[in-house]
Coordinates of C-alpha atoms and ligand atoms in Angstrom, one line a residue:
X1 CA -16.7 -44.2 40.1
X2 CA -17.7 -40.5 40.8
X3 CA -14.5 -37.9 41.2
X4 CA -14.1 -35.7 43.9
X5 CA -13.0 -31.9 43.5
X6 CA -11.3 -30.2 47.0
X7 CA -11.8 -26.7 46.9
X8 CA -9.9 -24.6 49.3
X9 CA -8.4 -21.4 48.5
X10 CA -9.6 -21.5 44.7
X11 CA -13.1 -20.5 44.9
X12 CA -14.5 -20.0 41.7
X13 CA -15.1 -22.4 38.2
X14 CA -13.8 -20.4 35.9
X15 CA -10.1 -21.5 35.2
X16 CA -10.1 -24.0 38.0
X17 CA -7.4 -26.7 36.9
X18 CA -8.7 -29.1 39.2
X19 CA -12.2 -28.9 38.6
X20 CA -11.6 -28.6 34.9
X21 CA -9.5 -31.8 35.1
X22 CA -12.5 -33.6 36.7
X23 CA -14.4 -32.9 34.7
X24 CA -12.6 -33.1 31.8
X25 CA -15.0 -36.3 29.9
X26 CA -18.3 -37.3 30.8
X27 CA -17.3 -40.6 32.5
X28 CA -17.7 -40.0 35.9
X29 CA -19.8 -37.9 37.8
X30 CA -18.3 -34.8 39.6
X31 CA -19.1 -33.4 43.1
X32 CA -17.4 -31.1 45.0
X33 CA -16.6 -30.3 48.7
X34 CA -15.0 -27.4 50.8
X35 CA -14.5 -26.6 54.6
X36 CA -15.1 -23.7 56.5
X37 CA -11.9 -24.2 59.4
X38 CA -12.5 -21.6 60.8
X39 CA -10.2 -22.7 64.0
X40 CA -7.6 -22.9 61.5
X41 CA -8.4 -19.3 60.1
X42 CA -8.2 -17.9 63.4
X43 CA -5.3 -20.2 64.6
X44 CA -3.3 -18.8 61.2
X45 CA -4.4 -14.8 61.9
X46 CA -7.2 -14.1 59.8
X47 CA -9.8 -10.9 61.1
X48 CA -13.5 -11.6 61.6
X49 CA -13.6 -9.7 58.6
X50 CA -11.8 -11.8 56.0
X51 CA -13.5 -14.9 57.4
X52 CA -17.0 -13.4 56.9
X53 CA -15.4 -12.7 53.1
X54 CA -14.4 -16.3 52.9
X55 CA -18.0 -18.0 54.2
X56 CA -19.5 -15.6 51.4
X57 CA -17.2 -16.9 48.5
X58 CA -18.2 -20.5 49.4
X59 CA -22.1 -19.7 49.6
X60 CA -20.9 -18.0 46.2
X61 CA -19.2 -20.8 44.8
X62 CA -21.9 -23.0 45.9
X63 CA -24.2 -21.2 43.6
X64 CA -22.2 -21.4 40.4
X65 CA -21.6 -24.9 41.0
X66 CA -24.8 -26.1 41.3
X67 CA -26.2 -23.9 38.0
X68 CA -23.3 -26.6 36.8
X69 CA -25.1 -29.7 38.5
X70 CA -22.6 -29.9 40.5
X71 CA -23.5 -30.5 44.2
X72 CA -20.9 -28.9 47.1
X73 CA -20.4 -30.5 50.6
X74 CA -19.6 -27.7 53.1
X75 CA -18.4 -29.8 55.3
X76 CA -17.9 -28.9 58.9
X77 CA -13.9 -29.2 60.9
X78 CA -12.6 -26.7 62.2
X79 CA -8.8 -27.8 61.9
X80 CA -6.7 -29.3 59.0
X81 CA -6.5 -32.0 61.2
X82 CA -10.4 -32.9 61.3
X83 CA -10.9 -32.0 57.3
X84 CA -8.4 -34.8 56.7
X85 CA -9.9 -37.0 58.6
X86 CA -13.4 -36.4 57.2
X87 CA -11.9 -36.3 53.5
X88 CA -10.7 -39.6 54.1
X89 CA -13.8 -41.1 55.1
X90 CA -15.5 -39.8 52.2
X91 CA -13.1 -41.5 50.0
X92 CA -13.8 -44.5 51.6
X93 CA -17.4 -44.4 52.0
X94 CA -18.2 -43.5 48.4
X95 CA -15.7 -44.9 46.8
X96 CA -14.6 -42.3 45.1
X97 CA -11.7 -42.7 42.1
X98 CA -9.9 -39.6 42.5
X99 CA -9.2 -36.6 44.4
X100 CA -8.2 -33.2 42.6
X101 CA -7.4 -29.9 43.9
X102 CA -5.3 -26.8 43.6
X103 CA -1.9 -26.7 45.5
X104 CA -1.5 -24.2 48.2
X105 CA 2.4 -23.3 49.1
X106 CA 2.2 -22.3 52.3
X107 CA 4.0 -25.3 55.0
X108 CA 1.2 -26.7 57.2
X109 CA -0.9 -26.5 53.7
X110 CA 2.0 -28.8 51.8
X111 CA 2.1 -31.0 55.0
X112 CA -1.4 -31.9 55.3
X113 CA -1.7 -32.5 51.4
X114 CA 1.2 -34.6 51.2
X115 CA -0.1 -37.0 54.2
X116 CA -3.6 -36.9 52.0
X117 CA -1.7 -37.8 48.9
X118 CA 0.1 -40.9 50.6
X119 CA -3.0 -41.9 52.6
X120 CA -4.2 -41.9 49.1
X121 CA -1.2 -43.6 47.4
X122 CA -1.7 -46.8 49.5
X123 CA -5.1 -47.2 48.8
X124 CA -5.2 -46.9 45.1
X125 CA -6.9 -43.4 45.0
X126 CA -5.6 -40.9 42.5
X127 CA -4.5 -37.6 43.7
X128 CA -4.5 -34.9 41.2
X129 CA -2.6 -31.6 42.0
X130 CA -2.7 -28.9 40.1
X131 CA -0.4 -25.5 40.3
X132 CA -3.1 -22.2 39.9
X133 CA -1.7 -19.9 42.0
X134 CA 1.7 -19.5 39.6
X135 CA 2.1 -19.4 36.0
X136 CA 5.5 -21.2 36.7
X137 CA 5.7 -23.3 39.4
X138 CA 7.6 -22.8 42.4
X139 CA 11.4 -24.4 42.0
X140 CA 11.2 -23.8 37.7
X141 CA 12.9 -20.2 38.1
X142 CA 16.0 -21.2 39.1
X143 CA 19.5 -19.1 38.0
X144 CA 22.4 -21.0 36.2
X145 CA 23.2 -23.0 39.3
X146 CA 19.7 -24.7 40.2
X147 CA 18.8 -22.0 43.1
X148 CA 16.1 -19.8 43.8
X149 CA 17.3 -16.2 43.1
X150 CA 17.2 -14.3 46.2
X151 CA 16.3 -11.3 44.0
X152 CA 13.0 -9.7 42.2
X153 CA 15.3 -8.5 38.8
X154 CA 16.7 -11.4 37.6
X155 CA 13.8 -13.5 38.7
X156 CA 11.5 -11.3 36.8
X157 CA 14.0 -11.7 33.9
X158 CA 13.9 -15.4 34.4
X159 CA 10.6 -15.7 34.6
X160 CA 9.7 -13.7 31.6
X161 CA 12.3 -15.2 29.2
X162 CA 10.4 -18.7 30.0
X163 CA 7.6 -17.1 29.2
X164 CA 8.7 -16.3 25.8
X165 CA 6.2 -13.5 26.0
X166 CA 3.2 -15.9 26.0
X167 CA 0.3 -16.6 27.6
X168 CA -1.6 -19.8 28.0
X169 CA -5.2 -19.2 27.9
X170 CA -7.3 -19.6 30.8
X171 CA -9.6 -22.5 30.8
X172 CA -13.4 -21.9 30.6
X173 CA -16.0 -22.8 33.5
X174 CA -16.9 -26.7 32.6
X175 CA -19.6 -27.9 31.0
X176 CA -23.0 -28.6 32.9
X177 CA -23.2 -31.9 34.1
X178 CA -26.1 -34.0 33.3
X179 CA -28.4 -34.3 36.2
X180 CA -29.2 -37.7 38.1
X181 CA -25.4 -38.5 37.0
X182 CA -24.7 -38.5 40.7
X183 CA -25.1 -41.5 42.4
X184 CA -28.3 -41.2 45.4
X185 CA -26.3 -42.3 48.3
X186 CA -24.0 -39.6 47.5
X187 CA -26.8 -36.6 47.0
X188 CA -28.4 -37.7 50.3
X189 CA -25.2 -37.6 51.9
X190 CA -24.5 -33.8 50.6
X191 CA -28.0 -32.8 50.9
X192 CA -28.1 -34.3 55.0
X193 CA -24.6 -33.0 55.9
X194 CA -23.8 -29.8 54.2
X195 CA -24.0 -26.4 56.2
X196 CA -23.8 -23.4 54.4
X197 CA -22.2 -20.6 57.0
X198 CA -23.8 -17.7 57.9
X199 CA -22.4 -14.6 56.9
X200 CA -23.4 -11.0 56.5
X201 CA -22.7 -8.7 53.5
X202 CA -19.7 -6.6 52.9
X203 CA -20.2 -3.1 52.8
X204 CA -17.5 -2.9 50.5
X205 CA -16.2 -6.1 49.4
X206 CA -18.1 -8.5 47.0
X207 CA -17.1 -12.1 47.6
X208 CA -17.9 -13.4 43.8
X209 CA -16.1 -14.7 40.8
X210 CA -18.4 -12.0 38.9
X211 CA -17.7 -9.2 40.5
X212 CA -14.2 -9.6 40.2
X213 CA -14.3 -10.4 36.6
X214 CA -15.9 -6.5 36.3
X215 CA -13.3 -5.3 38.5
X216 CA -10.5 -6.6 36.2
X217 CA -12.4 -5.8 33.0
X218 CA -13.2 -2.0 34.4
X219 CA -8.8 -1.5 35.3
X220 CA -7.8 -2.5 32.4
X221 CA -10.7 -0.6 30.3
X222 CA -9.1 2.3 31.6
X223 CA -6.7 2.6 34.6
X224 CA -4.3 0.5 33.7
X225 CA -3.0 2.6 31.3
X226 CA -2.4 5.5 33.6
X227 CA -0.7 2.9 36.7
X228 CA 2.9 3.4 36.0
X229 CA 2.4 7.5 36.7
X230 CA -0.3 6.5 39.3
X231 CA -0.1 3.3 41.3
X232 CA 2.1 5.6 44.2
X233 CA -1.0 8.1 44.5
X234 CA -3.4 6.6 47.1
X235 CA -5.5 9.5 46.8
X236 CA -6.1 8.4 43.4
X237 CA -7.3 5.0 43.5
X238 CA -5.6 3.8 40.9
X239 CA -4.6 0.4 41.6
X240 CA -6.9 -2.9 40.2
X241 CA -7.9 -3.4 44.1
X242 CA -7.8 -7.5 42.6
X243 CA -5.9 -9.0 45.3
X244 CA -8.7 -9.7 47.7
X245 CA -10.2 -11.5 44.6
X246 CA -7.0 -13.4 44.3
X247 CA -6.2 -13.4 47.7
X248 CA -9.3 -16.0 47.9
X249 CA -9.0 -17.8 44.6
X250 CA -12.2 -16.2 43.0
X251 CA -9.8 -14.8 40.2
X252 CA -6.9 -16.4 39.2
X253 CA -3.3 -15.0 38.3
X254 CA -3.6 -16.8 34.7
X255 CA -6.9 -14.8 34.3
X256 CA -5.5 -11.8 35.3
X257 CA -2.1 -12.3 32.9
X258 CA -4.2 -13.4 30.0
X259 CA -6.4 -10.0 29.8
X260 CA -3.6 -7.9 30.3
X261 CA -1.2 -9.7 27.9
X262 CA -4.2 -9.5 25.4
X263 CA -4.8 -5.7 26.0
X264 CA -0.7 -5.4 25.7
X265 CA -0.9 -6.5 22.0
X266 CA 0.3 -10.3 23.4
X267 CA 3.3 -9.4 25.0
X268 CA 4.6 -9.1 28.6
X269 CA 6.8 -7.4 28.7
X270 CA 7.8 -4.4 25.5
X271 CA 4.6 -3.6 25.1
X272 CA 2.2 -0.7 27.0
X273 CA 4.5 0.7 30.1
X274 CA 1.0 1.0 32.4
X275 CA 0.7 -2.7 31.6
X276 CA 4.0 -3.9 31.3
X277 CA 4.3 -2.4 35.4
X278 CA 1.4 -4.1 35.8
X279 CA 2.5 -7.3 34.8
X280 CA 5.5 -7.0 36.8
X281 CA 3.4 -6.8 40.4
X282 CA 1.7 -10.4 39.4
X283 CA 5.5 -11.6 39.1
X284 CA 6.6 -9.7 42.3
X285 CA 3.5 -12.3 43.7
X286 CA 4.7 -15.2 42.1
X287 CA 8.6 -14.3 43.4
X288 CA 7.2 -14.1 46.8
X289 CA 5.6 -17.7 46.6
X290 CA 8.3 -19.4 44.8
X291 CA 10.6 -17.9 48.0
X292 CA 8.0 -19.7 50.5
X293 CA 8.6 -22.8 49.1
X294 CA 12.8 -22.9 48.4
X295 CA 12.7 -21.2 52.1
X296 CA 10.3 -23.1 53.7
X297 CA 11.8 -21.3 57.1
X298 CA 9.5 -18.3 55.8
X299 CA 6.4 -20.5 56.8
X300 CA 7.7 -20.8 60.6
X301 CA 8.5 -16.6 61.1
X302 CA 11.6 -16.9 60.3
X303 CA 13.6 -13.2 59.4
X304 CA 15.0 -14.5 55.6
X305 CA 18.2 -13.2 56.3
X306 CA 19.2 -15.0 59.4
X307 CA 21.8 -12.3 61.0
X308 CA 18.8 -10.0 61.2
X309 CA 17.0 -12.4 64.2
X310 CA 19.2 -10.3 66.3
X311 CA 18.2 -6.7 65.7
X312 CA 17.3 -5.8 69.1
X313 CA 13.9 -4.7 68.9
X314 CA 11.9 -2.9 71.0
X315 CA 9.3 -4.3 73.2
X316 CA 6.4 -1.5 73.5
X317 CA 3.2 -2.6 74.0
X318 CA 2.0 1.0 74.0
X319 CA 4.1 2.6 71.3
X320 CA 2.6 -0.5 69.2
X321 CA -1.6 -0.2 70.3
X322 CA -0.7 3.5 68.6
X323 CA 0.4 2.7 65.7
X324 CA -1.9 -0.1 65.2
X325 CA -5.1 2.6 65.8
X326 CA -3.1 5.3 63.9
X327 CA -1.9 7.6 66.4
X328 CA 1.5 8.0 65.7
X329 CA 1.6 11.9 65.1
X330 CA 2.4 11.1 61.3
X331 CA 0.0 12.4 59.6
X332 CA 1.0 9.7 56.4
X333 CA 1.3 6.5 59.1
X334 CA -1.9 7.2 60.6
X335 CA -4.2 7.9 57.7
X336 CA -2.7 4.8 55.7
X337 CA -3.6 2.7 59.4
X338 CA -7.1 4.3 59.3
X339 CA -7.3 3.1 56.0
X340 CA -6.9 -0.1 56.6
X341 CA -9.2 -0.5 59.7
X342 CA -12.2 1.0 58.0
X343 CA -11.4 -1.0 54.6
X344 CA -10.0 -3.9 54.9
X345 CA -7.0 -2.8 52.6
X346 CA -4.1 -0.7 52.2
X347 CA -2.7 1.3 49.4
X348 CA 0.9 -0.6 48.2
X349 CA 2.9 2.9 49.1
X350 CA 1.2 3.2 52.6
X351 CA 1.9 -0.5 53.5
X352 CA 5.8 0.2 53.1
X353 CA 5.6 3.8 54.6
X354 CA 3.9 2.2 57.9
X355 CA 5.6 -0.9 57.9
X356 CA 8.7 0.9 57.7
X357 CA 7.6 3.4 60.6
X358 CA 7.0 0.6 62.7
X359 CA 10.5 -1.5 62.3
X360 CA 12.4 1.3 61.6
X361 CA 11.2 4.8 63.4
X362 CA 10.1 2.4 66.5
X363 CA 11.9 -0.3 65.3
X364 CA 9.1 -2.8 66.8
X365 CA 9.8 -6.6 65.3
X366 CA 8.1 -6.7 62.1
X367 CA 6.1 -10.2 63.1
X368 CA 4.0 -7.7 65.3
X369 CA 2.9 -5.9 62.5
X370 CA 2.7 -8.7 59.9
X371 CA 0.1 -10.8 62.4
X372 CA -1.8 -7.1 62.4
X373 CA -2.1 -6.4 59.0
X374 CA -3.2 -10.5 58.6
X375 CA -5.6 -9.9 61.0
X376 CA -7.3 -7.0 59.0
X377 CA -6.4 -7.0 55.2
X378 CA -9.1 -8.6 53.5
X379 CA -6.6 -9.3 50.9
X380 CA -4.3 -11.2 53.1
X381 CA -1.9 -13.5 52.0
X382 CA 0.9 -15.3 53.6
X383 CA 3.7 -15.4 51.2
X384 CA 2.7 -11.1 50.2
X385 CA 2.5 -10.1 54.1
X386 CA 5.7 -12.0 54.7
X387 CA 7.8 -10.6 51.5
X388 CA 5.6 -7.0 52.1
X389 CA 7.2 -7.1 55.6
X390 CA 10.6 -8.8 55.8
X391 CA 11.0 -5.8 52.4
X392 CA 9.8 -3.1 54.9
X393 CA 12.3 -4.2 58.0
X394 CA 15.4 -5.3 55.6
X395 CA 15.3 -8.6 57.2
X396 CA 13.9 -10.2 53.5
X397 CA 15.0 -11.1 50.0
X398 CA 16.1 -8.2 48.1
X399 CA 15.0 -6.2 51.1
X400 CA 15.2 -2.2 51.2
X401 CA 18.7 -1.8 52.6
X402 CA 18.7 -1.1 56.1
X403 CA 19.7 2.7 55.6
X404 CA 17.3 3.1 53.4
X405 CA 14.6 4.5 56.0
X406 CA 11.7 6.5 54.3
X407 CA 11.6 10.1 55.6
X408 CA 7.5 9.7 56.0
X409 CA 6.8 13.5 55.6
X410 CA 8.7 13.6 52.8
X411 CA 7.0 10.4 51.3
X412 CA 3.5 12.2 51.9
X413 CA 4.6 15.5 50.3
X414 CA 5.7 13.4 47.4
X415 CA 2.5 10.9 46.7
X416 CA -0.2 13.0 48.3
X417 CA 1.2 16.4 47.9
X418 CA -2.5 18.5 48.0
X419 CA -3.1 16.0 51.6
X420 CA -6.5 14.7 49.8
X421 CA -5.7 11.2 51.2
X422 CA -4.6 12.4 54.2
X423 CA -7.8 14.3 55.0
X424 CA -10.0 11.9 54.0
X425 CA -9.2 9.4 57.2
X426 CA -7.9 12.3 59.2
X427 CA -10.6 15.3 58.7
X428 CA -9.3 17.3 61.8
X429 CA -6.6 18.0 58.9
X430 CA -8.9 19.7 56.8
X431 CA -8.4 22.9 58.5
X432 CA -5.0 23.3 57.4
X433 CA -3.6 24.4 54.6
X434 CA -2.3 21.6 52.3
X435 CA 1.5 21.7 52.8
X436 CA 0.8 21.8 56.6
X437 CA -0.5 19.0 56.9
X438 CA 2.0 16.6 56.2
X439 CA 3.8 17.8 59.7
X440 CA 1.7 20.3 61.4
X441 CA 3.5 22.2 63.6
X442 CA 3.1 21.9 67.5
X443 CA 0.1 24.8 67.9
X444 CA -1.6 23.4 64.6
X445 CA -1.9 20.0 66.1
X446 CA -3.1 21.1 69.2
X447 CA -5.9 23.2 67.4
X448 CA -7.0 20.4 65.5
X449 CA -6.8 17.6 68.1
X450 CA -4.3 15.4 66.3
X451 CA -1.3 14.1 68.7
X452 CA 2.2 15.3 68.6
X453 CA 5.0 12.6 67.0
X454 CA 5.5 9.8 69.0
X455 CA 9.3 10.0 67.9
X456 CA 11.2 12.8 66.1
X457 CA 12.0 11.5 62.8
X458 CA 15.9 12.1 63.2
X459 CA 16.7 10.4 66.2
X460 CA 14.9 7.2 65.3
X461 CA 16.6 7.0 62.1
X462 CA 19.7 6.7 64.0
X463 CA 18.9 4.7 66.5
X464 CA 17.3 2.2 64.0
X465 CA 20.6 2.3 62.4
X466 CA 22.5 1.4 64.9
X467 CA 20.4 -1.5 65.8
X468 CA 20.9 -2.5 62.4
X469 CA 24.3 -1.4 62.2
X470 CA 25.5 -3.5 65.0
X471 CA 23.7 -6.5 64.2
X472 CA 25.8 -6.4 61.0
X473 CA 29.2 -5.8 62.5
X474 CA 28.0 -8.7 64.8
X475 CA 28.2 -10.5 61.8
X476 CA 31.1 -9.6 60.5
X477 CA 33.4 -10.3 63.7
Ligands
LIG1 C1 4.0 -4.6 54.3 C2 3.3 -5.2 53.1 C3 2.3 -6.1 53.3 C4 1.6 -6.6 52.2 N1 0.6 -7.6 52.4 C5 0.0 -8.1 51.4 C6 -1.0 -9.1 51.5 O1 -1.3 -9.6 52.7 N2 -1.7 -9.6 50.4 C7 -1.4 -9.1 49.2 O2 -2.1 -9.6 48.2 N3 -0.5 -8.2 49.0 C8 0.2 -7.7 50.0 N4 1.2 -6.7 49.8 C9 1.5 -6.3 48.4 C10 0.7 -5.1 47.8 O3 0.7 -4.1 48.7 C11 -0.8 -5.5 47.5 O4 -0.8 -6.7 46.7 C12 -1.5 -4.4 46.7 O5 -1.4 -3.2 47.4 C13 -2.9 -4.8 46.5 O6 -3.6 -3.8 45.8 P1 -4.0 -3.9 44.3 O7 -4.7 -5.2 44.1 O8 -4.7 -2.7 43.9 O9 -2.6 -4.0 43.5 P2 -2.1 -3.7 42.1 O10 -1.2 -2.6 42.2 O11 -3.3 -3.5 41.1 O12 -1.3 -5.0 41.7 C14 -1.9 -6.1 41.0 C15 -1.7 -7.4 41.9 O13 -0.3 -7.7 41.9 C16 0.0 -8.3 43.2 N5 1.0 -7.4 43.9 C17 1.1 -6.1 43.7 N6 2.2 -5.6 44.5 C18 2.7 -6.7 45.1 C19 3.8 -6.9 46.0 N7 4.6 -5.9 46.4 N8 4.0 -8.1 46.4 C20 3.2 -9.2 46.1 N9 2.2 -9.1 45.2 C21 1.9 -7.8 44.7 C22 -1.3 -8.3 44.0 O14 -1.8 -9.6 43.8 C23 -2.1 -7.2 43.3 O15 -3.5 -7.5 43.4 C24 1.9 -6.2 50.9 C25 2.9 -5.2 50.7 C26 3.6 -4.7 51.8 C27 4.6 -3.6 51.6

């Protein structure tokens, strides 16, 4: 009776629950399959880029399964819809025991696996699931009276109080399996159907479990030290850059946890501050999970706080196209939106300074601007877009209050006071001296070919204020 593992959004074997569970004795023989939906991808969001990433990880993964004897259908379907279907005939067909994988939170996700695992139920297949994206699974934080908390502090508290200042281990990469354990009719099968995709490299991005083990080993060698005084400083590069590996499973949280807690004398919280802050952006992941799952509404672009559906927002098609190509006239907005066109990423400070430009200075519904930055993070993630956003427009949990509106000259005079970030994606800058070139003034602009502001800080402050200020009083009548 061979076991099946279901990769999806967990591609690597290092500290792979599900794959470590199958193959936790030498009973059965292992083999593995994943899909490349790329309908699905597109249909959730997800730029060319990110998809390319995604075919890459899975030739990846394909690799460091097989130096494990362990042979990887790539199936084709493009849909949830068709990899069900084709999951179940495999069962079927090869008879196979069980089914493990990984659980993904997000709603569609949960559906599909919970018709698999009843499909399964009824015909005497064991379904393993397994919880790798969170330390503590969603609905085990819960305050006094059983609820989700609605806010990062006490959640963080929670969470790190049931930690008890532990951390479980990650498990290793499996054993190699014996070869010719596989039974023939199955190794024709993978051999006949499976298509690797086609991909190209990544300039910047490598789509391996390896590379991101280096990347985590090189930040906490050295920067991680430095991150509470330097994670705000884009110009400084001073942030891990790990969620595109976690983003696609090829690290795991636990893996990431485990080396920091190790390098913070086995604590995680009281020990290193660099760390310790650290630690606390891996919970502000896990927070934003757990809230996708007690608010399943998240999953269906829903604002968290319902009162804020009404904020009228504006409807500008054009005023959006420039702020998506990073022509606002803020110097700060449009180097951070430069930044994320040419790599795929964006600088934590910069996400919130131009996600707050764009609900609040043009006060444009922050779904607009979520689906963009989906469609070109490499790094993006539903339940971190969603919490990064609804944050931004005061719409989420624990949201910046709604007159809390970042002053974005003031912002980049703060984090990137010399304008070396700024003139990196915006070179016409250069020209200028440094403390001009957060706001140039009217003549500078013109003499270095950057646009004027699209809004004059001021006025949209107040009138994103009163949108907000009436949507409240709405509520409160
Ligand atoms: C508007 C907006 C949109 C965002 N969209 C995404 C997204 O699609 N995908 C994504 O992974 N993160 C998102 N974030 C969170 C955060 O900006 C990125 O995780 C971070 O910038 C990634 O860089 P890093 O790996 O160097 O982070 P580090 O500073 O090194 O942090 C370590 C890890 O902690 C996690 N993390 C850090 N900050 C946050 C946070 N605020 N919320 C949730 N997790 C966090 C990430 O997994 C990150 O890799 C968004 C934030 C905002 C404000």
């Amino acid at each position: 009776m061979t076991r099946l593992v279901w990769f999806r959004n967990d591609l690597r074997v290092h500290d792979n629950p599900a794959l470590a569970f199958a193959r936790r004795d030498n009973e059965a023989p292992v083999v593995a399959v994943v899909f490349v939906p790329e309908q699905q991808w597109r249909q959730h969001g997800l730029g060319e880029r990110r998809i390319n990433l995604n075919k890459a990880a899975i030739c990846a993964l394909q690799d460091s399964l097989s130096a494990l004897n362990i042979p990887l259908l790539i199936a084709p379907g493009e849909s949830f819809r068709d990899n069900l279907g084709y999951l179940q005939e495999l069962l079927t067909q090869f008879e196979f025991s069980e089914i493990n994988f990984n659980i993904e939170y997000e709603l569609n996700e949960r559906q599909r696996d919970r018709q698999l695992v009843i499909w399964c139920r009824d015909r005497h297949i064991t379904a393993n699931r397994f919880h790798d994206q969170c330390l503590l699974p969603p609905g085990e934080v819960l305050t006094g009276d059983a609820q989700m908390y609605k806010v990062f502090t006490p959640f963080r508290k929670a969470w790190l109080s049931q930690m008890s200042n532990l951390c479980p281990p990650p498990c290793a990469a499996p054993a190699v399996q014996k070869k010719a354990v596989v039974p023939q009719a199955i190794l024709d099968f993978w051999q006949q159907h499976s298509q690797p995709p086609a991909h190209t490299e990544d300039d910047l991005w490598a789509a391996d479990e390896d590379s991101g083990h280096e990347q985590l080993a090189e930040f906490l060698d050295r920067d991680v030290l430095y991150y509470q005084e330097q994670r705000d400083l884009p110009d400084l590069d001073a942030t891990s850059r790990l969620s595109f590996y976690l983003a696609l499973g090829l690290l795991s949280p636990r893996q990431c946890l485990y080396s920091a807690w190790q390098k913070n004398q086995c604590m995680l919280s009281g020990g290193e501050t660099g760390i310790d802050t650290w630690i606390s952006e891996l919970i502000w992941r896990e927070f934003y999970r757990h809230l996708i799952v007690a608010w399943p509404e998240l999953c269906k672009h829903r604002a968290f706080r319902p009162e804020t559906e009404d904020v009228p927002w504006r409807d500008s098609d054009s005023d959006f196209a420039r702020w998506c190509a990073g022509e606002t006239g803020y110097p700060i907005v449009d180097a951070a939106m430069k930044q994320l066109l040419d790599q795929g990423w964006m600088h934590n400070r910069l996400r919130m300074i131009s996600a707050m430009f764009l609900t609040k200075h043009l006060l444009i519904d922050w779904r607009r601007g979520e689906a963009f930055f989906n469609q070109h993070l490499v790094d993006a993630d539903f339940a971190a877009n969603n919490g990064g956003w609804q944050w931004s427009a005061s719409t989420g949990a624990d949201g910046a209050p709604y007159f809390r509106i970042f002053n974005p000259t003031t912002q980049s005079e703060k984090f990137d006071p010399q304008g070396n970030f700024l003139v990196r994606y915006l070179p016409s800058l250069m020209k200028l001296p440094a403390k001009s070139r957060h706001n140039p003034a009217p003549e500078q602009r013109n003499g270095c070919g950057y646009p004027q502001p699209m809004v004059e800080h001021k006025a949209a402050r107040e009138r994103a204020l009163d949108a907000f200020r009436q949507t409240s009083e709405r509520k409160a009548g």
